[in-house]
mmCIF file of C-alpha atoms in Angstrom:
data_model
loop_
_atom_site.group_PDB
_atom_site.id
_atom_site.type_symbol
_atom_site.label_atom_id
_atom_site.label_comp_id
_atom_site.label_asym_id
_atom_site.label_seq_id
_atom_site.Cartn_x
_atom_site.Cartn_y
_atom_site.Cartn_z
ATOM 1 C CA MET A 1 -2.186 6.067 19.257
ATOM 2 C CA ASN A 2 -0.233 3.998 16.767
ATOM 3 C CA SER A 3 3.463 3.293 17.267
ATOM 4 C CA LEU A 4 5.450 3.553 14.053
ATOM 5 C CA PRO A 5 7.969 0.792 14.895
ATOM 6 C CA ALA A 6 5.228 -1.537 16.170
ATOM 7 C CA GLN A 7 3.110 -1.027 13.040
ATOM 8 C CA THR A 8 6.100 -1.266 10.715
ATOM 9 C CA LEU A 9 7.229 -4.574 12.203
ATOM 10 C CA ALA A 10 3.695 -5.938 11.819
ATOM 11 C CA ASN A 11 3.668 -4.969 8.135
ATOM 12 C CA ILE A 12 7.063 -6.467 7.246
ATOM 13 C CA PRO A 13 5.847 -10.064 6.613
ATOM 14 C CA GLY A 14 3.184 -8.784 4.222
ATOM 15 C CA VAL A 15 5.600 -6.438 2.468
ATOM 16 C CA LEU A 16 8.250 -9.129 1.969
ATOM 17 C CA GLY A 17 5.799 -11.990 1.489
ATOM 18 C CA TYR A 18 7.433 -14.037 4.240
ATOM 19 C CA TYR A 19 8.582 -13.872 7.854
ATOM 20 C CA PRO A 20 12.252 -12.862 7.860
ATOM 21 C CA HIS A 21 14.772 -14.568 10.144
ATOM 22 C CA GLN A 22 18.384 -13.563 10.869
ATOM 23 C CA SER A 23 17.879 -10.510 8.680
ATOM 24 C CA ILE A 24 18.337 -6.755 8.565
ATOM 25 C CA ILE A 25 15.333 -4.940 7.086
ATOM 26 C CA PHE A 26 15.521 -1.383 5.771
ATOM 27 C CA VAL A 27 12.096 0.260 5.420
ATOM 28 C CA THR A 28 11.655 3.577 3.606
ATOM 29 C CA PHE A 29 8.872 6.078 4.288
ATOM 30 C CA ARG A 30 7.468 9.178 2.685
ATOM 31 C CA HIS A 31 5.683 11.660 4.921
ATOM 32 C CA HIS A 32 2.304 13.169 4.011
ATOM 33 C CA ARG A 33 0.567 15.661 6.272
ATOM 34 C CA ASP A 34 -2.842 17.298 6.176
ATOM 35 C CA ASP A 35 -4.911 19.277 8.687
ATOM 36 C CA THR A 36 -5.812 16.276 10.837
ATOM 37 C CA HIS A 37 -3.365 13.440 10.161
ATOM 38 C CA SER A 38 0.300 12.718 9.694
ATOM 39 C CA ARG A 39 0.613 9.752 7.325
ATOM 40 C CA TRP A 40 3.775 7.749 6.820
ATOM 41 C CA ALA A 41 3.546 5.833 3.540
ATOM 42 C CA LEU A 42 5.638 2.707 3.230
ATOM 43 C CA GLY A 43 8.028 2.848 0.312
ATOM 44 C CA PRO A 44 10.448 0.222 -1.001
ATOM 45 C CA THR A 45 11.769 -2.247 1.566
ATOM 46 C CA LEU A 46 15.154 -3.933 1.369
ATOM 47 C CA ARG A 47 16.346 -7.043 3.217
ATOM 48 C CA ILE A 48 19.839 -8.516 3.640
ATOM 49 C CA ASP A 49 21.104 -11.509 5.568
ATOM 50 C CA ILE A 50 22.452 -10.657 8.981
ATOM 51 C CA ASP A 51 25.916 -11.850 7.933
ATOM 52 C CA SER A 52 25.983 -9.698 4.775
ATOM 53 C CA LEU A 53 27.227 -6.454 6.294
ATOM 54 C CA ASP A 54 29.787 -6.175 3.488
ATOM 55 C CA ALA A 55 26.812 -5.291 1.267
ATOM 56 C CA LEU A 56 26.058 -2.088 3.221
ATOM 57 C CA PRO A 57 27.654 0.286 0.652
ATOM 58 C CA GLU A 58 25.394 -1.163 -2.055
ATOM 59 C CA VAL A 59 22.411 -0.957 0.304
ATOM 60 C CA GLY A 60 23.265 2.692 0.910
ATOM 61 C CA GLU A 61 23.308 3.475 -2.808
ATOM 62 C CA VAL A 62 19.908 1.906 -3.326
ATOM 63 C CA LEU A 63 18.333 3.635 -0.327
ATOM 64 C CA THR A 64 19.858 7.033 -1.142
ATOM 65 C CA ALA A 65 18.429 6.828 -4.669
ATOM 66 C CA GLU A 66 14.940 6.468 -3.167
ATOM 67 C CA HIS A 67 15.090 9.992 -1.611
ATOM 68 C CA ALA A 68 12.944 8.749 1.275
ATOM 69 C CA ASP A 69 11.974 11.065 4.126
ATOM 70 C CA VAL A 70 12.799 8.383 6.696
ATOM 71 C CA VAL A 71 14.672 5.065 6.669
ATOM 72 C CA LEU A 72 14.134 2.680 9.582
ATOM 73 C CA ALA A 73 16.275 -0.416 10.157
ATOM 74 C CA PHE A 74 15.181 -3.559 11.972
ATOM 75 C CA VAL A 75 17.564 -6.283 13.066
ATOM 76 C CA ILE A 76 15.621 -9.547 13.276
ATOM 77 C CA GLY A 77 17.354 -12.508 14.864
ATOM 78 C CA ARG A 78 18.804 -14.377 17.810
ATOM 79 C CA PHE A 79 22.262 -13.627 19.164
ATOM 80 C CA PRO A 80 25.008 -14.548 19.229
ATOM 81 C CA THR A 81 24.800 -15.957 15.706
ATOM 82 C CA GLN A 82 26.300 -19.303 14.778
ATOM 83 C CA ASP A 83 29.630 -17.626 13.989
ATOM 84 C CA GLY A 84 29.610 -15.805 17.344
ATOM 85 C CA THR A 85 28.554 -12.349 16.139
ATOM 86 C CA THR A 86 26.760 -10.365 18.842
ATOM 87 C CA LEU A 87 23.874 -7.939 18.562
ATOM 88 C CA ASP A 88 26.141 -5.129 19.781
ATOM 89 C CA GLU A 89 28.557 -5.809 16.921
ATOM 90 C CA ILE A 90 25.764 -5.706 14.347
ATOM 91 C CA THR A 91 24.191 -2.493 15.615
ATOM 92 C CA THR A 92 27.575 -0.804 16.090
ATOM 93 C CA THR A 93 28.395 -1.514 12.440
ATOM 94 C CA LEU A 94 25.005 -0.145 11.343
ATOM 95 C CA ALA A 95 25.391 2.958 13.524
ATOM 96 C CA GLN A 96 28.849 3.638 12.076
ATOM 97 C CA ALA A 97 27.480 3.208 8.548
ATOM 98 C CA ALA A 98 24.745 5.735 9.374
ATOM 99 C CA ASP A 99 27.168 8.219 11.017
ATOM 100 C CA THR A 100 29.516 8.098 8.016
ATOM 101 C CA HIS A 101 26.629 8.449 5.541
ATOM 102 C CA ILE A 102 27.260 5.036 3.979
ATOM 103 C CA VAL A 103 23.679 4.021 4.688
ATOM 104 C CA PRO A 104 20.845 6.447 5.546
ATOM 105 C CA ILE A 105 19.380 5.115 8.807
ATOM 106 C CA ASP A 106 17.285 7.329 11.075
ATOM 107 C CA ALA A 107 16.663 4.724 13.771
ATOM 108 C CA CYS A 108 17.280 1.031 14.371
ATOM 109 C CA TRP A 109 15.445 -1.565 16.475
ATOM 110 C CA HIS A 110 15.962 -5.205 17.344
ATOM 111 C CA ALA A 111 13.353 -7.961 17.576
ATOM 112 C CA THR A 112 14.191 -11.605 18.090
ATOM 113 C CA THR A 113 11.412 -12.650 15.746
ATOM 114 C CA ILE A 114 8.316 -11.060 14.191
ATOM 115 C CA ILE A 115 5.261 -12.459 15.951
ATOM 116 C CA ASN A 116 2.077 -10.941 17.324
ATOM 117 C CA ASN A 117 2.820 -9.095 20.560
ATOM 118 C CA GLY A 118 6.541 -9.870 20.259
ATOM 119 C CA THR A 119 8.884 -7.355 21.843
ATOM 120 C CA TYR A 120 11.242 -4.890 20.174
ATOM 121 C CA GLN A 121 13.786 -2.412 21.498
ATOM 122 C CA LEU A 122 15.464 0.675 20.072
ATOM 123 C CA ARG A 123 19.190 0.180 19.484
ATOM 124 C CA PHE A 124 20.163 3.635 18.206
ATOM 125 C CA GLU A 125 18.744 6.735 16.519
ATOM 126 C CA GLN A 126 20.081 9.800 14.820
ATOM 127 C CA THR A 127 19.978 13.297 16.323
ATOM 128 C CA PRO A 128 17.587 15.025 16.354
ATOM 129 C CA SER A 129 15.322 12.100 17.106
ATOM 130 C CA LEU A 130 12.388 11.462 14.807
ATOM 131 C CA THR A 131 10.152 11.955 17.838
ATOM 132 C CA ASP A 132 11.534 15.494 18.081
ATOM 133 C CA ARG A 133 10.390 15.974 14.498
ATOM 134 C CA GLY A 134 6.732 15.217 15.209
ATOM 135 C CA LEU A 135 6.399 11.448 15.595
ATOM 136 C CA PRO A 136 4.523 10.223 18.693
ATOM 137 C CA THR A 137 6.767 8.960 21.455
ATOM 138 C CA ALA A 138 4.528 6.049 22.512
ATOM 139 C CA GLY A 139 6.207 2.731 21.785
ATOM 140 C CA TRP A 140 9.280 4.407 20.344
ATOM 141 C CA ARG A 141 12.070 3.058 22.548
ATOM 142 C CA HIS A 142 10.481 -0.321 23.204
ATOM 143 C CA GLY A 143 7.124 -2.001 22.847
ATOM 144 C CA ARG A 144 5.208 -4.891 21.366
ATOM 145 C CA ILE A 145 4.634 -5.710 17.716
ATOM 146 C CA ALA A 146 1.156 -4.819 16.455
ATOM 147 C CA ASP A 147 -1.338 -7.363 15.129
ATOM 148 C CA ILE A 148 0.128 -8.937 11.990
ATOM 149 C CA PRO A 149 -3.081 -10.365 10.406
ATOM 150 C CA THR A 150 -4.746 -6.926 10.417
ATOM 151 C CA ALA A 151 -1.676 -5.047 9.156
ATOM 152 C CA GLN A 152 -2.311 -3.304 5.828
ATOM 153 C CA ALA A 153 0.314 -5.298 3.923
ATOM 154 C CA THR A 154 -1.054 -8.605 5.240
ATOM 155 C CA GLN A 155 -4.569 -7.565 4.274
ATOM 156 C CA GLN A 156 -3.421 -6.926 0.711
ATOM 157 C CA LEU A 157 -1.999 -10.447 0.519
ATOM 158 C CA LEU A 158 -5.202 -11.893 1.983
ATOM 159 C CA ALA A 159 -7.252 -10.060 -0.656
ATOM 160 C CA ASP A 160 -5.266 -11.981 -3.278
ATOM 161 C CA GLY A 161 -5.810 -15.281 -1.481
ATOM 162 C CA ASP A 162 -2.226 -15.364 -0.191
ATOM 163 C CA LEU A 163 -0.471 -15.343 3.167
ATOM 164 C CA PRO A 164 3.112 -14.523 4.167
ATOM 165 C CA GLU A 165 5.278 -17.631 3.882
ATOM 166 C CA LEU A 166 7.066 -18.899 6.985
ATOM 167 C CA THR A 167 10.538 -18.550 5.440
ATOM 168 C CA ARG A 168 12.137 -16.912 2.417
ATOM 169 C CA ASP A 169 12.861 -20.287 0.821
ATOM 170 C CA ASP A 170 9.159 -21.148 0.969
ATOM 171 C CA CYS A 171 8.428 -18.206 -1.355
ATOM 172 C CA PHE A 172 10.239 -19.901 -4.209
ATOM 173 C CA THR A 173 9.063 -23.493 -3.724
ATOM 174 C CA THR A 174 5.667 -22.351 -5.043
ATOM 175 C CA PHE A 175 7.281 -22.091 -8.474
ATOM 176 C CA ASP A 176 9.185 -25.397 -8.390
ATOM 177 C CA LYS A 177 8.800 -27.667 -11.393
ATOM 178 C CA ALA A 178 6.179 -30.381 -10.932
ATOM 179 C CA ALA A 179 7.401 -33.957 -10.680
ATOM 180 C CA THR A 180 6.585 -35.400 -14.108
ATOM 181 C CA ASP A 181 7.371 -38.742 -15.660
ATOM 182 C CA PRO A 182 10.017 -38.171 -18.410
ATOM 183 C CA THR A 183 7.878 -39.894 -21.039
ATOM 184 C CA THR A 184 4.840 -37.790 -20.142
ATOM 185 C CA TRP A 185 6.969 -34.643 -20.208
ATOM 186 C CA ARG A 186 8.308 -35.467 -23.699
ATOM 187 C CA ASP A 187 4.813 -36.203 -24.973
ATOM 188 C CA ARG A 188 3.438 -32.927 -23.641
ATOM 189 C CA THR A 189 6.374 -30.927 -24.978
ATOM 190 C CA SER A 190 5.796 -32.467 -28.390
ATOM 191 C CA ASN A 191 2.064 -31.734 -28.129
ATOM 192 C CA VAL A 192 2.749 -28.070 -27.315
ATOM 193 C CA ALA A 193 5.071 -27.785 -30.302
ATOM 194 C CA ASN A 194 2.332 -29.187 -32.547
ATOM 195 C CA LEU A 195 -0.255 -26.835 -31.034
ATOM 196 C CA ALA A 196 2.063 -23.870 -31.557
ATOM 197 C CA ALA A 197 2.545 -24.843 -35.202
ATOM 198 C CA GLN A 198 -1.228 -25.044 -35.693
ATOM 199 C CA LEU A 199 -1.646 -21.702 -33.919
ATOM 200 C CA ALA A 200 0.826 -20.075 -36.286
ATOM 201 C CA VAL A 201 -1.022 -21.469 -39.332
ATOM 202 C CA ASP A 202 -4.429 -20.380 -38.023
ATOM 203 C CA ALA A 203 -3.078 -16.915 -37.231
ATOM 204 C CA GLN A 204 -2.055 -16.410 -40.841
ATOM 205 C CA CYS A 205 -4.663 -18.398 -42.763
ATOM 206 C CA CYS A 206 -7.840 -18.942 -40.725
ATOM 207 C CA PRO A 207 -9.028 -15.967 -38.628
ATOM 208 C CA SER A 208 -12.121 -17.761 -37.309
ATOM 209 C CA GLN A 209 -10.059 -20.710 -36.078
ATOM 210 C CA PHE A 210 -7.513 -18.336 -34.576
ATOM 211 C CA GLN A 211 -10.280 -16.475 -32.718
ATOM 212 C CA ALA A 212 -11.532 -19.825 -31.397
ATOM 213 C CA TRP A 213 -8.259 -20.382 -29.495
ATOM 214 C CA PHE A 214 -8.943 -17.260 -27.441
ATOM 215 C CA THR A 215 -12.594 -18.207 -26.933
ATOM 216 C CA THR A 216 -11.380 -21.497 -25.468
ATOM 217 C CA LEU A 217 -8.935 -19.662 -23.209
ATOM 218 C CA GLU A 218 -11.622 -17.250 -21.985
ATOM 219 C CA THR A 219 -14.047 -20.094 -21.294
ATOM 220 C CA GLU A 220 -11.469 -21.768 -19.057
ATOM 221 C CA LEU A 221 -10.630 -18.525 -17.252
ATOM 222 C CA LEU A 222 -14.315 -17.928 -16.560
ATOM 223 C CA ARG A 223 -14.638 -21.473 -15.210
ATOM 224 C CA LEU A 224 -11.687 -20.935 -12.865
ATOM 225 C CA GLU A 225 -13.340 -17.758 -11.582
ATOM 226 C CA GLN A 226 -16.480 -19.565 -10.432
ATOM 227 C CA PRO A 227 -17.317 -19.049 -6.729
ATOM 228 C CA LEU A 228 -17.190 -21.745 -4.071
ATOM 229 C CA PRO A 229 -17.174 -24.662 -4.150
ATOM 230 C CA THR A 230 -13.781 -24.144 -5.762
ATOM 231 C CA PRO A 231 -13.745 -25.567 -9.300
ATOM 232 C CA PRO A 232 -11.092 -28.132 -10.233
ATOM 233 C CA GLY A 233 -7.800 -26.637 -11.372
ATOM 234 C CA PRO A 234 -6.852 -26.325 -15.032
ATOM 235 C CA GLY A 235 -6.498 -29.609 -16.903
ATOM 236 C CA ALA A 236 -3.646 -30.720 -19.140
ATOM 237 C CA ASP A 237 -5.398 -29.631 -22.365
ATOM 238 C CA ILE A 238 -5.802 -25.966 -21.399
ATOM 239 C CA ILE A 239 -2.348 -25.882 -19.769
ATOM 240 C CA ASP A 240 -0.809 -27.136 -23.026
ATOM 241 C CA THR A 241 -2.905 -24.688 -25.073
ATOM 242 C CA CYS A 242 -1.778 -21.769 -22.919
ATOM 243 C CA ALA A 243 1.835 -22.970 -23.153
ATOM 244 C CA ALA A 244 1.567 -22.977 -26.952
ATOM 245 C CA MET A 245 0.214 -19.412 -26.914
ATOM 246 C CA LEU A 246 3.053 -18.255 -24.685
ATOM 247 C CA SER A 247 5.653 -19.870 -26.938
ATOM 248 C CA ILE A 248 4.977 -17.357 -29.749
ATOM 249 C CA THR A 249 5.728 -13.790 -28.670
ATOM 250 C CA ARG A 250 3.116 -11.924 -30.713
ATOM 251 C CA ILE A 251 0.400 -14.448 -29.876
ATOM 252 C CA ARG A 252 1.383 -14.163 -26.212
ATOM 253 C CA ASP A 253 0.915 -10.419 -26.580
ATOM 254 C CA VAL A 254 -2.586 -10.910 -28.022
ATOM 255 C CA ALA A 255 -3.543 -13.018 -24.999
ATOM 256 C CA ILE A 256 -2.265 -10.546 -22.380
ATOM 257 C CA ASN A 257 -5.402 -8.378 -22.195
ATOM 258 C CA LEU A 258 -7.609 -11.436 -21.805
ATOM 259 C CA LEU A 259 -5.349 -12.800 -19.067
ATOM 260 C CA LEU A 260 -5.215 -9.483 -17.223
ATOM 261 C CA ASP A 261 -8.995 -9.134 -17.373
ATOM 262 C CA HIS A 262 -9.222 -12.460 -15.511
ATOM 263 C CA ASP A 263 -6.111 -11.905 -13.440
ATOM 264 C CA HIS A 264 -6.826 -14.232 -10.517
ATOM 265 C CA ALA A 265 -7.732 -17.197 -12.734
ATOM 266 C CA ALA A 266 -4.848 -16.377 -15.076
ATOM 267 C CA ARG A 267 -2.415 -16.550 -12.149
ATOM 268 C CA THR A 268 -3.588 -20.089 -11.452
ATOM 269 C CA LEU A 269 -3.250 -21.106 -15.101
ATOM 270 C CA ALA A 270 0.145 -19.413 -15.601
ATOM 271 C CA LEU A 271 1.524 -21.086 -12.472
ATOM 272 C CA GLU A 272 0.530 -24.514 -13.807
ATOM 273 C CA VAL A 273 2.206 -23.762 -17.140
ATOM 274 C CA ALA A 274 5.375 -22.649 -15.329
ATOM 275 C CA ARG A 275 5.399 -25.820 -13.212
ATOM 276 C CA HIS A 276 5.063 -28.177 -16.209
ATOM 277 C CA PHE A 277 7.396 -26.714 -18.845
ATOM 278 C CA ASP A 278 10.997 -25.532 -19.186
ATOM 279 C CA ALA A 279 12.245 -22.137 -20.376
ATOM 280 C CA PRO A 280 11.436 -20.225 -22.469
ATOM 281 C CA ILE A 281 7.758 -21.205 -21.963
ATOM 282 C CA ARG A 282 8.280 -21.405 -18.193
ATOM 283 C CA THR A 283 9.808 -17.926 -18.157
ATOM 284 C CA GLU A 284 6.906 -16.471 -20.137
ATOM 285 C CA ALA A 285 4.443 -18.099 -17.739
ATOM 286 C CA LEU A 286 6.244 -16.682 -14.702
ATOM 287 C CA CYS A 287 6.037 -13.219 -16.274
ATOM 288 C CA VAL A 288 2.305 -13.647 -16.931
ATOM 289 C CA PHE A 289 1.853 -14.734 -13.309
ATOM 290 C CA ALA A 290 3.724 -11.589 -12.181
ATOM 291 C CA LEU A 291 1.786 -9.297 -14.519
ATOM 292 C CA CYS A 292 -1.551 -10.615 -13.306
ATOM 293 C CA ALA A 293 -0.464 -10.272 -9.674
ATOM 294 C CA LEU A 294 0.836 -6.734 -10.247
ATOM 295 C CA SER A 295 -2.395 -5.635 -11.936
ATOM 296 C CA ARG A 296 -3.810 -5.107 -8.431
ATOM 297 C CA HIS A 297 -0.827 -3.820 -6.461
ATOM 298 C CA ASN A 298 2.897 -4.363 -5.919
ATOM 299 C CA THR A 299 2.519 -7.792 -4.351
ATOM 300 C CA PRO A 300 5.716 -9.595 -3.282
ATOM 301 C CA LYS A 301 4.400 -12.776 -4.927
ATOM 302 C CA ALA A 302 5.098 -11.141 -8.291
ATOM 303 C CA LEU A 303 8.640 -10.303 -7.224
ATOM 304 C CA HIS A 304 9.299 -13.911 -6.196
ATOM 305 C CA ALA A 305 8.098 -15.187 -9.595
ATOM 306 C CA LEU A 306 10.309 -12.665 -11.390
ATOM 307 C CA MET A 307 13.338 -13.575 -9.282
ATOM 308 C CA VAL A 308 12.896 -17.219 -10.302
ATOM 309 C CA ALA A 309 12.520 -16.189 -13.953
ATOM 310 C CA ARG A 310 15.651 -14.025 -13.824
ATOM 311 C CA ALA A 311 17.703 -16.776 -12.181
ATOM 312 C CA GLU A 312 16.730 -19.237 -14.911
ATOM 313 C CA GLN A 313 16.844 -16.881 -17.919
ATOM 314 C CA PRO A 314 18.838 -13.744 -16.968
ATOM 315 C CA ASN A 315 18.519 -11.963 -20.321
ATOM 316 C CA HIS A 316 14.764 -12.282 -20.729
ATOM 317 C CA THR A 317 13.541 -8.822 -21.728
ATOM 318 C CA LEU A 318 10.060 -8.822 -20.170
ATOM 319 C CA THR A 319 11.452 -10.132 -16.871
ATOM 320 C CA ARG A 320 13.956 -7.266 -16.731
ATOM 321 C CA TYR A 321 11.298 -4.635 -17.474
ATOM 322 C CA LEU A 322 8.910 -6.034 -14.873
ATOM 323 C CA LEU A 323 11.617 -6.135 -12.199
ATOM 324 C CA LEU A 324 12.600 -2.536 -12.893
ATOM 325 C CA ALA A 325 8.966 -1.424 -12.781
ATOM 326 C CA TYR A 326 8.421 -3.268 -9.495
ATOM 327 C CA GLN A 327 11.506 -1.807 -7.861
ATOM 328 C CA HIS A 328 10.587 1.747 -8.877
ATOM 329 C CA GLU A 329 6.822 1.403 -8.263
ATOM 330 C CA LEU A 330 6.021 1.981 -11.931
ATOM 331 C CA THR A 331 4.015 -1.178 -12.525
ATOM 332 C CA GLU A 332 0.775 0.678 -13.246
ATOM 333 C CA ASN A 333 2.440 2.532 -16.123
ATOM 334 C CA LEU A 334 4.103 -0.611 -17.444
ATOM 335 C CA ILE A 335 0.868 -2.606 -17.374
ATOM 336 C CA GLU A 336 -0.834 0.129 -19.394
ATOM 337 C CA LYS A 337 1.946 -0.131 -21.985
ATOM 338 C CA VAL A 338 1.645 -3.923 -22.021
ATOM 339 C CA ARG A 339 -2.112 -3.631 -22.515
ATOM 340 C CA ASP A 340 -1.613 -1.192 -25.378
ATOM 341 C CA GLY A 341 0.794 -3.671 -26.955
ATOM 342 C CA SER A 342 -1.771 -6.434 -26.565
ATOM 343 C CA THR A 343 -4.425 -4.320 -28.298
ATOM 344 C CA ALA A 344 -1.999 -3.593 -31.132
ATOM 345 C CA ALA A 345 -1.126 -7.293 -31.488
ATOM 346 C CA ALA A 346 -4.815 -8.232 -31.669
ATOM 347 C CA ALA A 347 -5.367 -5.569 -34.334
ATOM 348 C CA TYR A 348 -2.435 -6.965 -36.328
ATOM 349 C CA TYR A 349 -4.282 -10.284 -36.597
ATOM 350 C CA GLY A 350 -7.675 -8.638 -37.088
ATOM 351 C CA LEU A 351 -9.030 -10.042 -33.833
ATOM 352 C CA SER A 352 -11.753 -8.538 -31.667
ATOM 353 C CA ILE A 353 -10.892 -9.107 -27.999
ATOM 354 C CA PRO A 354 -12.791 -6.594 -25.783
ATOM 355 C CA ARG A 355 -10.819 -5.016 -22.969
ATOM 356 C CA TRP A 356 -12.854 -5.157 -19.786
ATOM 357 C CA HIS A 357 -10.221 -2.831 -18.409
ATOM 358 C CA ASP A 358 -11.519 -0.130 -20.764
ATOM 359 C CA THR A 359 -15.239 -0.714 -20.340
ATOM 360 C CA GLY A 360 -15.253 -1.204 -16.594
ATOM 361 C CA ALA A 361 -17.146 -4.496 -16.969
ATOM 362 C CA GLY A 362 -16.468 -7.688 -15.152
ATOM 363 C CA ARG A 363 -14.229 -6.628 -12.256
ATOM 364 C CA ALA A 364 -13.780 -4.067 -9.542
ATOM 365 C CA ALA A 365 -11.464 -1.111 -9.878
ATOM 366 C CA THR A 366 -7.951 -1.637 -8.577
ATOM 367 C CA THR A 367 -5.603 0.680 -6.764
ATOM 368 C CA GLY A 368 -2.062 1.656 -7.618
ATOM 369 C CA PRO A 369 0.955 -0.030 -6.069
ATOM 370 C CA ASN A 370 1.240 0.468 -2.321
ATOM 371 C CA ALA A 371 -1.514 3.080 -2.436
ATOM 372 C CA ASP A 372 -2.923 2.085 0.934
ATOM 373 C CA ASN A 373 0.279 1.131 2.761
ATOM 374 C CA THR A 374 0.051 3.989 5.212
ATOM 375 C CA ILE A 375 0.460 4.230 8.951
ATOM 376 C CA THR A 376 -1.403 7.076 10.568
ATOM 377 C CA ALA A 377 0.291 8.762 13.519
ATOM 378 C CA THR A 378 -1.978 11.293 15.196
#
């Protein structure tokens, strides 16, 4: 019999994309029942620092807007904290926020850290208890964290070739700019500007040459998709070519369907572009990385890329749309709209770029965001 708190704790690293420390995690659930099973589907998850209790009213607004059936809170950390705050003080504040309807919390547990077989203990719960409303009582008040590698959220990361990072900061170092000699950087920036100028000319005056740019891009994506032994990463020429494509909005739009059809390889290429160029090209590349990651499910890796993009270019339109879609689990709809826009952009230039997404060729079917993030309590 599965324990909801034990399973939830095991899923948190995969949901967030990292192992949280000194944090308060709020996990939302929606309840689905049929003749044989009671399924609790993980919804949006929110994390705050353990010393950010002044943010609870804002947390409450966000959680209330989700209309979740259940909200569970988990305090993760060692006590007392560096400033002397005790666990009792933290949980008392959370309990008062729940009692006064500032934050919807049905139950709250504490775990020192999230590790396999680590212990957790119930700190408070609302009346009537969730166990009185049909949840199994096993492992409710205290227990041990379930196996993290086999948790559904971890498995989704593994399917993408990722793992939860050890800390939150580690999530963002992936997108750090590469160390580049200033002279080399200037030369490549100049090269990309020249490539973009040639792209613009070919787009208007030479359809066959313009089509050839996308043939080159597809050839590289196919190479990056080759099975083991792992092929070498993208070279400077294709990185610069992709950067030039991303520097012109409508040409970027043409390329989107091709990139999404080779999403795993496109993530690799987009990440290299983001690491070697400044905004706005870097921002566009981070959005492409996020789009390709989100084409499979609501992976936290996409969120981390978008958070970096927003921090560096707050008013970037595509970044804002992608963040909103991620937060409201509407990425499948947004990606369809983006694909439609890519088809329209290709038609504008008179290009023929088949959509594997339409024909079913080339890749397996994907599921919607969080479709399988369920915990079965029987």
